[in-house]
PDB file of C-alpha atoms in Angstrom:
ATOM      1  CA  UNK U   1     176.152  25.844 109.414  1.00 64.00           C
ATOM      2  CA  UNK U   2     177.227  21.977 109.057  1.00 82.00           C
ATOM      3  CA  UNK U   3     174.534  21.444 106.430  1.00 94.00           C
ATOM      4  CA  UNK U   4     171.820  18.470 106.201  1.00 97.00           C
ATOM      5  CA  UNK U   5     173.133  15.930 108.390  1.00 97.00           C
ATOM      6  CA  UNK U   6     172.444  12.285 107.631  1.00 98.00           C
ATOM      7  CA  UNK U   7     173.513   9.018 108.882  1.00 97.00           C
ATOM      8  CA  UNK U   8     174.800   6.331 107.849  1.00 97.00           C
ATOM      9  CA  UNK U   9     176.411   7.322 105.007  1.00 97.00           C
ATOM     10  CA  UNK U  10     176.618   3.464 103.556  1.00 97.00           C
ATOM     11  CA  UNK U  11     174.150   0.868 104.932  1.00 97.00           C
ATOM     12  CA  UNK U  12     174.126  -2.990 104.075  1.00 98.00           C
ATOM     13  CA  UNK U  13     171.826  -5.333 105.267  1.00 97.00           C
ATOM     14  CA  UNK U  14     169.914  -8.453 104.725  1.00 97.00           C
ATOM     15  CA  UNK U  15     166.600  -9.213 103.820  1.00 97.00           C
ATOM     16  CA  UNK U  16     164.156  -8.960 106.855  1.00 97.00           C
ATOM     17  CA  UNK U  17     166.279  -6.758 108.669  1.00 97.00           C
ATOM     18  CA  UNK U  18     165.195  -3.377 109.667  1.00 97.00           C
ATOM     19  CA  UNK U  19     166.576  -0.070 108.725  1.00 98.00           C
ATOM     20  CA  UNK U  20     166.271   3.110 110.125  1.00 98.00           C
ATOM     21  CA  UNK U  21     167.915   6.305 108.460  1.00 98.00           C
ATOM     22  CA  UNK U  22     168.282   9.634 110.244  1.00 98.00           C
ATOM     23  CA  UNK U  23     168.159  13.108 109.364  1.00 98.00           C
ATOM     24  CA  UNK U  24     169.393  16.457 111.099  1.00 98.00           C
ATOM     25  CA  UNK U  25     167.960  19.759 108.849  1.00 96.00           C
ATOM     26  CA  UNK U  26     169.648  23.020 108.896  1.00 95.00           C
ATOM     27  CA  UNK U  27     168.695  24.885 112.033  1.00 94.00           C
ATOM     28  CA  UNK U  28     165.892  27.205 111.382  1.00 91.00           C
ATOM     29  CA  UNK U  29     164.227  25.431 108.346  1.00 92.00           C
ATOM     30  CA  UNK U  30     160.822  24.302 108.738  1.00 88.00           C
ATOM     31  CA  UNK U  31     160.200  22.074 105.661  1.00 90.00           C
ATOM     32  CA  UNK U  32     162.279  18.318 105.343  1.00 93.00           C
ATOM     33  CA  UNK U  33     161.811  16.212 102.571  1.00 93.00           C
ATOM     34  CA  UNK U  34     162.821  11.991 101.985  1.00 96.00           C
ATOM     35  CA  UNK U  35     164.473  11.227  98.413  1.00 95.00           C
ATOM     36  CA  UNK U  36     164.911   7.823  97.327  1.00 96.00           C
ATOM     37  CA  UNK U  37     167.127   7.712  94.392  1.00 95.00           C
ATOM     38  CA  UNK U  38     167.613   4.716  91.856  1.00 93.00           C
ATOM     39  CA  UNK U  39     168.621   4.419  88.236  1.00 88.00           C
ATOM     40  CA  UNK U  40     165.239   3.127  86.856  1.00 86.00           C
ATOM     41  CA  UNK U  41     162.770   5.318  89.138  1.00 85.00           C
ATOM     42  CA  UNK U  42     165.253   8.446  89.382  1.00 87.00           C
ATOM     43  CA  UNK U  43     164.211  11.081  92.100  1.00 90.00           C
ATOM     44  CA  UNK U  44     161.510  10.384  94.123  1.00 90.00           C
ATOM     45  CA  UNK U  45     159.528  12.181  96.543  1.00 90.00           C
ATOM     46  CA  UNK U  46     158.632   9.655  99.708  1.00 93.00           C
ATOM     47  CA  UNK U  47     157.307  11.954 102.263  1.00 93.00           C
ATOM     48  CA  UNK U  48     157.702  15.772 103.371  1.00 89.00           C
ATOM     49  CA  UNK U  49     156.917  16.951 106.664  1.00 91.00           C
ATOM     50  CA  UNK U  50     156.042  21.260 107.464  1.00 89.00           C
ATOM     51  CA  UNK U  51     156.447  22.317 110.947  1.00 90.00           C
ATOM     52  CA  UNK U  52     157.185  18.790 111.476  1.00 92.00           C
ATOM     53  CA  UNK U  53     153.987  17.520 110.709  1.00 92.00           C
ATOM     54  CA  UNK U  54     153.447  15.047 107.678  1.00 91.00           C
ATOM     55  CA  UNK U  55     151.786  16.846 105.079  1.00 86.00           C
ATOM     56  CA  UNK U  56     151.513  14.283 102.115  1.00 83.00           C
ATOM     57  CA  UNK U  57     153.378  10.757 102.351  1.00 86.00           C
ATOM     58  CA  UNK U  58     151.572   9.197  98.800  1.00 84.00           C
ATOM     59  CA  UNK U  59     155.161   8.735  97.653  1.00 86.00           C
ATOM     60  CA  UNK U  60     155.587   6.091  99.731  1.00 90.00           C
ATOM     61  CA  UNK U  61     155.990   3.056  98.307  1.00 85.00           C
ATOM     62  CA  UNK U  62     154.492   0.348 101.028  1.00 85.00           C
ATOM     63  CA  UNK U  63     153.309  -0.150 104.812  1.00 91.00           C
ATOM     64  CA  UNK U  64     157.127  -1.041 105.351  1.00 95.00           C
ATOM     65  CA  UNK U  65     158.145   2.122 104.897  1.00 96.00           C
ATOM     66  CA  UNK U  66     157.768   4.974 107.867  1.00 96.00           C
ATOM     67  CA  UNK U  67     158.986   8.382 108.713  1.00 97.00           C
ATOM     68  CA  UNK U  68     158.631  10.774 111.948  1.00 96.00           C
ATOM     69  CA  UNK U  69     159.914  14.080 113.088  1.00 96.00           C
ATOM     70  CA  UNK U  70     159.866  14.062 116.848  1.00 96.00           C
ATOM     71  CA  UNK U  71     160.922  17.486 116.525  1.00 94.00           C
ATOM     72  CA  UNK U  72     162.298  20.429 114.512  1.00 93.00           C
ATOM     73  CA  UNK U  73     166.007  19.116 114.870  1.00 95.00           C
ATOM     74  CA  UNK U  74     165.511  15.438 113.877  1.00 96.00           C
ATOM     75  CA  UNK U  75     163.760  13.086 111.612  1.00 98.00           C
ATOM     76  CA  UNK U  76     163.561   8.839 110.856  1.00 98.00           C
ATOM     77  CA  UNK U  77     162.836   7.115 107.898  1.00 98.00           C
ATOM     78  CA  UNK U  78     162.768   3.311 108.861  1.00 98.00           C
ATOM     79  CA  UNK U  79     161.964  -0.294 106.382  1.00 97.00           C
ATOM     80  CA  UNK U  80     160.410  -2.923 108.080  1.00 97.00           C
ATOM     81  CA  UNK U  81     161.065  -5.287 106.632  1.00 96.00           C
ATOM     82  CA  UNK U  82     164.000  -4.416 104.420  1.00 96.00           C
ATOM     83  CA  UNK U  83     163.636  -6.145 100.568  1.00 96.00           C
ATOM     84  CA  UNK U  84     166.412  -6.084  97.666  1.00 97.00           C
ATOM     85  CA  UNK U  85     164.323  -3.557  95.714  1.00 95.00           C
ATOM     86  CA  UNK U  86     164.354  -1.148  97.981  1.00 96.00           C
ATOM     87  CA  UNK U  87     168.523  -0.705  97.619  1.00 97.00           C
ATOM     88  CA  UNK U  88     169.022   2.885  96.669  1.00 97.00           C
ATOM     89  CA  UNK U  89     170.594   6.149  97.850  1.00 97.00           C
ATOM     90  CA  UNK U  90     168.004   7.854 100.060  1.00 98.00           C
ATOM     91  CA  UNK U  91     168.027  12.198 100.397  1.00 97.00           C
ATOM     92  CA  UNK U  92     166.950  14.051 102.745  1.00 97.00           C
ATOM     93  CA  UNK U  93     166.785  17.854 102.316  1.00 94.00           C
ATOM     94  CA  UNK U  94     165.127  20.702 104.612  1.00 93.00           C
ATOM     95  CA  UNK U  95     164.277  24.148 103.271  1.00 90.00           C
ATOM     96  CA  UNK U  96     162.792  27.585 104.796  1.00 86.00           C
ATOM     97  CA  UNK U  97     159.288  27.635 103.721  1.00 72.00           C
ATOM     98  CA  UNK U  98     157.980  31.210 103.013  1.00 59.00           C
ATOM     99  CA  UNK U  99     154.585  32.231 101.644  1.00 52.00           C
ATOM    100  CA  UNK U 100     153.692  29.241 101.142  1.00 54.00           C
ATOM    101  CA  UNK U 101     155.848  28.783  98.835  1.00 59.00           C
ATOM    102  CA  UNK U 102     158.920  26.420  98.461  1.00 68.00           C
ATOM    103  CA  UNK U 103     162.630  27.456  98.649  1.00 79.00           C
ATOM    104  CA  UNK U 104     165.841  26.021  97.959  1.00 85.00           C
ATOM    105  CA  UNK U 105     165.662  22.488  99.180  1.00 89.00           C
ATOM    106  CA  UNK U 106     169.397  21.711 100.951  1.00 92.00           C
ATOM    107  CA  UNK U 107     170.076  17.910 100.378  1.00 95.00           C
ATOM    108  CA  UNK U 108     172.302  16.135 102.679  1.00 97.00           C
ATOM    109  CA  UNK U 109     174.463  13.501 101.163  1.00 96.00           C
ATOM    110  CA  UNK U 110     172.546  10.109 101.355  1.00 97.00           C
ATOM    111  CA  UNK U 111     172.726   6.673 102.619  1.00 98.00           C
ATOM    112  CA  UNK U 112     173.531   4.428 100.393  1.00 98.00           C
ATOM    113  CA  UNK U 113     171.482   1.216 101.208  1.00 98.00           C
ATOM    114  CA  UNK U 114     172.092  -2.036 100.167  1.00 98.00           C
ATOM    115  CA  UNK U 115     169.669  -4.730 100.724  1.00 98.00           C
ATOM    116  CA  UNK U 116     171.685  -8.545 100.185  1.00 97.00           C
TER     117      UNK U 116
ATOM    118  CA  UNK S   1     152.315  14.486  89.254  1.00 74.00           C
ATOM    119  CA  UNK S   2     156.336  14.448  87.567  1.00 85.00           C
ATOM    120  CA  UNK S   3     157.326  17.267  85.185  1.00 91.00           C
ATOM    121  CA  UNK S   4     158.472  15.855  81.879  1.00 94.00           C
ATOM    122  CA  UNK S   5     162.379  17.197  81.054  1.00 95.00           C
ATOM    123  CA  UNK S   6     163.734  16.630  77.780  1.00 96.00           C
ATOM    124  CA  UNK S   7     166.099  15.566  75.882  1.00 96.00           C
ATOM    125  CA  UNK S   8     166.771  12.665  78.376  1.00 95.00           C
ATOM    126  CA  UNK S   9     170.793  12.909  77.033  1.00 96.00           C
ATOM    127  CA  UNK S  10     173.081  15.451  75.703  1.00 97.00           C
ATOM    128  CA  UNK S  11     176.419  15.457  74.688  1.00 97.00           C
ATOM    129  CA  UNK S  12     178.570  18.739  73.789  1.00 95.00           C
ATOM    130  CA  UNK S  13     181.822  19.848  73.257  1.00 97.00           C
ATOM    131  CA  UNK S  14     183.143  22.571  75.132  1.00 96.00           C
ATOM    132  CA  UNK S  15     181.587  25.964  74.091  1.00 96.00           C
ATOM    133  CA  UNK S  16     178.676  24.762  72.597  1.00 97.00           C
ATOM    134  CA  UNK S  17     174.988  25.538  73.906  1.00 96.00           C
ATOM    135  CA  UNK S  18     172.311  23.417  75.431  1.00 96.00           C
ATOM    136  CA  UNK S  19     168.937  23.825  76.036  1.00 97.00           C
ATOM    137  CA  UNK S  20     166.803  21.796  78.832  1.00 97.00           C
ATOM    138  CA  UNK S  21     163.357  21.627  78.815  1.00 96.00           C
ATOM    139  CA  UNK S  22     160.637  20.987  81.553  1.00 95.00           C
ATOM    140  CA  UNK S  23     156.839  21.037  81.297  1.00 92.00           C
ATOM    141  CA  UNK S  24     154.236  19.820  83.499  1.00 88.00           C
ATOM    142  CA  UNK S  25     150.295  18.988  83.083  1.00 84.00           C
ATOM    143  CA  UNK S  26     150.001  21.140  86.589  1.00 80.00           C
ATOM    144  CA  UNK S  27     149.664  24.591  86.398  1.00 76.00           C
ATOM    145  CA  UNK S  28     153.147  26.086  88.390  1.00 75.00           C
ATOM    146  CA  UNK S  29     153.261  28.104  91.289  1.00 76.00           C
ATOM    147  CA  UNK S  30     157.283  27.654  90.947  1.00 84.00           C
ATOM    148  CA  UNK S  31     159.702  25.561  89.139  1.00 89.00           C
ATOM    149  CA  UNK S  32     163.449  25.212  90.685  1.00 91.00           C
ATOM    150  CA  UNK S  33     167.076  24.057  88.864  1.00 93.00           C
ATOM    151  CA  UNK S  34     169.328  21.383  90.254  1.00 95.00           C
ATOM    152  CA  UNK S  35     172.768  20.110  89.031  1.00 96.00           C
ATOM    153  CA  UNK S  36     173.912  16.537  90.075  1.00 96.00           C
ATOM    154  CA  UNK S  37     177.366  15.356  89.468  1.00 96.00           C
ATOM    155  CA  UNK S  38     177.867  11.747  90.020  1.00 92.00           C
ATOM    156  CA  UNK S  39     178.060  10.161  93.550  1.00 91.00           C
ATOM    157  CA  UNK S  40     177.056  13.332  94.853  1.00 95.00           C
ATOM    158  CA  UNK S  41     173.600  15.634  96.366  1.00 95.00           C
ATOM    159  CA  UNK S  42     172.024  17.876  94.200  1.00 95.00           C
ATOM    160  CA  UNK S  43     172.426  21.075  94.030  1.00 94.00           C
ATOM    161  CA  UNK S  44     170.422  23.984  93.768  1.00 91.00           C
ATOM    162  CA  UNK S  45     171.139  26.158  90.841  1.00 92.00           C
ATOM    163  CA  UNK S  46     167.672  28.368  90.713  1.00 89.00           C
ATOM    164  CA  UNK S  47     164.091  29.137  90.958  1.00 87.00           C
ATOM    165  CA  UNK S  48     161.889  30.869  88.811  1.00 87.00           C
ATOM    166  CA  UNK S  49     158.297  32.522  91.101  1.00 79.00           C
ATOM    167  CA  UNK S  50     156.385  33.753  88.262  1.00 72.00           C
ATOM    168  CA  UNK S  51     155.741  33.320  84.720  1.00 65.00           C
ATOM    169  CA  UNK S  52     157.872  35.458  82.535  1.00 65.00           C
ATOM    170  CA  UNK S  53     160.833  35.445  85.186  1.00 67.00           C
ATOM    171  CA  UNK S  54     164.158  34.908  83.841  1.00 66.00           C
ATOM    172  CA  UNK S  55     167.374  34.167  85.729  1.00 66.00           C
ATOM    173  CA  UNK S  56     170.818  33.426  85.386  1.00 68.00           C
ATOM    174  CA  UNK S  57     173.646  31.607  87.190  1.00 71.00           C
ATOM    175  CA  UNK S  58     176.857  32.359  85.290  1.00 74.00           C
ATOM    176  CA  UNK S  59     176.690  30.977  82.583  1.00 85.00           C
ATOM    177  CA  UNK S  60     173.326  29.372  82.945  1.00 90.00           C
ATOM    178  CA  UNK S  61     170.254  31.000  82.799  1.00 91.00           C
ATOM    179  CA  UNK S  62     166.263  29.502  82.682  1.00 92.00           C
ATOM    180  CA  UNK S  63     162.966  30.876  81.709  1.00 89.00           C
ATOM    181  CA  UNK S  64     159.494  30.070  82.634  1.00 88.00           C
ATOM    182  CA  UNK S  65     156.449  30.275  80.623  1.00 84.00           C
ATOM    183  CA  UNK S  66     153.618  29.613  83.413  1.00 79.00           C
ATOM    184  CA  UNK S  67     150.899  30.195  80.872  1.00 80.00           C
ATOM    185  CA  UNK S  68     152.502  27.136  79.017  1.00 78.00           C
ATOM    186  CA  UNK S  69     153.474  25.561  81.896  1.00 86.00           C
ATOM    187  CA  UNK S  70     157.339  25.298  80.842  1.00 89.00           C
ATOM    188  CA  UNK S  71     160.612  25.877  81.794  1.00 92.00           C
ATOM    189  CA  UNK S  72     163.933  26.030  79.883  1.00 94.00           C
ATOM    190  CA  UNK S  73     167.134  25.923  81.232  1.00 95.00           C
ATOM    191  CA  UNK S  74     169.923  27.642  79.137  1.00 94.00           C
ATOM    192  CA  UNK S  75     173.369  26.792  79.285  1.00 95.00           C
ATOM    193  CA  UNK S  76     175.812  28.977  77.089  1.00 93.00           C
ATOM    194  CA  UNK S  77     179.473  28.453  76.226  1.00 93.00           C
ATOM    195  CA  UNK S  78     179.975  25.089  78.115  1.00 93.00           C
ATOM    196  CA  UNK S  79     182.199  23.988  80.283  1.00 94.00           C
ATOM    197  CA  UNK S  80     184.097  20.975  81.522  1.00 95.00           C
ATOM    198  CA  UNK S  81     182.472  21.401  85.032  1.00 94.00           C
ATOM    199  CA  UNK S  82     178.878  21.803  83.666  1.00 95.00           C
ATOM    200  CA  UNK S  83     178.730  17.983  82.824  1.00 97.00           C
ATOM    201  CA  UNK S  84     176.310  16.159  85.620  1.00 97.00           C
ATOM    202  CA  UNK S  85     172.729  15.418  85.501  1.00 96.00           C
ATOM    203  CA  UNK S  86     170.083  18.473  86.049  1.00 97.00           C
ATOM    204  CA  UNK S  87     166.582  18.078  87.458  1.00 95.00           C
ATOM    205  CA  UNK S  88     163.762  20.531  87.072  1.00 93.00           C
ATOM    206  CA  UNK S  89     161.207  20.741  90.210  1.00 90.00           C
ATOM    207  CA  UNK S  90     157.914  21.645  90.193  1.00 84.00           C
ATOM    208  CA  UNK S  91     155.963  23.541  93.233  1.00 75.00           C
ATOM    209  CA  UNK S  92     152.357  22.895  93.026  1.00 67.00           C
ATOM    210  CA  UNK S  93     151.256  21.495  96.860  1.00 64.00           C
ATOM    211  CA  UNK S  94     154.356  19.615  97.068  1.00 71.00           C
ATOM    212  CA  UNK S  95     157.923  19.871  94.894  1.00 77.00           C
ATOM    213  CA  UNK S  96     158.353  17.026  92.084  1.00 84.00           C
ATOM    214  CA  UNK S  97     161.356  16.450  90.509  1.00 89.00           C
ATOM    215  CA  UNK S  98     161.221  15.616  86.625  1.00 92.00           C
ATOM    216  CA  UNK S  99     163.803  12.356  85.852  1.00 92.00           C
ATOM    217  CA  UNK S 100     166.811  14.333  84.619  1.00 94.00           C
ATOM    218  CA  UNK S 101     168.846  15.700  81.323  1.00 96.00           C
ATOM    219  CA  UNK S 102     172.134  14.289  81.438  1.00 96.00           C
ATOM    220  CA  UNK S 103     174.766  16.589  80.327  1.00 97.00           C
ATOM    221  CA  UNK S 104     178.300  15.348  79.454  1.00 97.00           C
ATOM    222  CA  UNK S 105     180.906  18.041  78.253  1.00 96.00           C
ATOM    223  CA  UNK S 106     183.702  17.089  76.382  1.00 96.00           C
ATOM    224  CA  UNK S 107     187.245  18.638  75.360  1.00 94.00           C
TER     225      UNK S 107
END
């Protein structure tokens, strides 16, 4: 298997602009998860989605900030509009949820976004 | 809620032992291991399912105390490649990730 896919690796852009960040999970898993990373904040959960629905999305941090999972294969996470602060390397990671219970999370290897 | 890790740093020579801690105000249902070098994903190392489970990864091994709500990661004999920064995650509704023990190894 190829792993979590994600894409771009390396985004810049200015402020106001809109980002979008995409996600392939490992065939088969049923549980993705959004990382945003940072030096100050560390690891931090945005939004995970089961069976691709959203099951808790407190983690993220304003109404700029969206996700969706049109389907088992695929998911977004998108700023609108883009700010400085939000520069930082964002994860995704899908897992095989079992029992209810959570499994190893896979993590893809970020986008890197910079926000001029 | 985020699981508190401690120490925050760590610094060994080669061969010595560490010890990471992780403890949360939630009661656990799980708690998992990653390993993060620099510029890179994390990785999983392990998970721990029920109180009084212990596990090891080579030279690594955790325990967790779900009555205390802990977890300890072990790391005997170090080595060079052990260096990185390693998260505990915590498995109550969601996973949490504490905000890392970062390990360097020396020579």
């Amino acid at each position: 298997d190829a792993g979590v896919i994600q894409s771009p690796r390396h985004e810049v852009t200015e402020m106001g602009q809109e980002v979008t960040l995409r996600c392939k999970p490992i065939s088969g898993h049923n549980s993705l998860f959004w990382y945003r990373q940072t030096m100050m904040r560390g690891l931090e959960l945005l939004i995970y989605f089961n069976n691709n629905v959203p099951i808790d999305d407190s983690g993220m941090p304003e109404d700029r900030f969206s996700a969706k999972m049109p389907n088992a294969s695929f998911s977004t996470l998108k700023i609108q509009p883009s700010e400085p602060r939000d520069s930082a390397v964002y994860f995704c990671a899908s897992s095989p949820l079992s029992g209810g219970s959570y499994n190893e999370q896979f993590f893809g290897p970020g986008t890197r976004l910079t926000v001029l | 809620q985020q699981p508190v890790q401690s120490p925050q740093a760590v610094i060994l020579r080669e061969g010595e032992d560490a010890v990471i801690n992780c403890s949360s105000s939630k009661a656990l249902y799980s708690v998992h291991w990653y390993r993060q070098k620099h510029g890179e994903a994390p990785v999983f190392l392990m998970i721990l399912l029920k109180g009084g489970e212990q596990k090891g990864h080579e030279k690594i091994s955790a325990s967790f105390n779900e009555k205390k709500q802990q977890s300890s990661l072990y790391l005997t004999a170090s080595q060079l490649s052990y260096s990185g920064t390693y998260f505990c995650g915590t498995a109550t509704n969601d996973m949490r990730f504490g905000a890392g023990t970062r390990l360097t190894v020396k020579p």
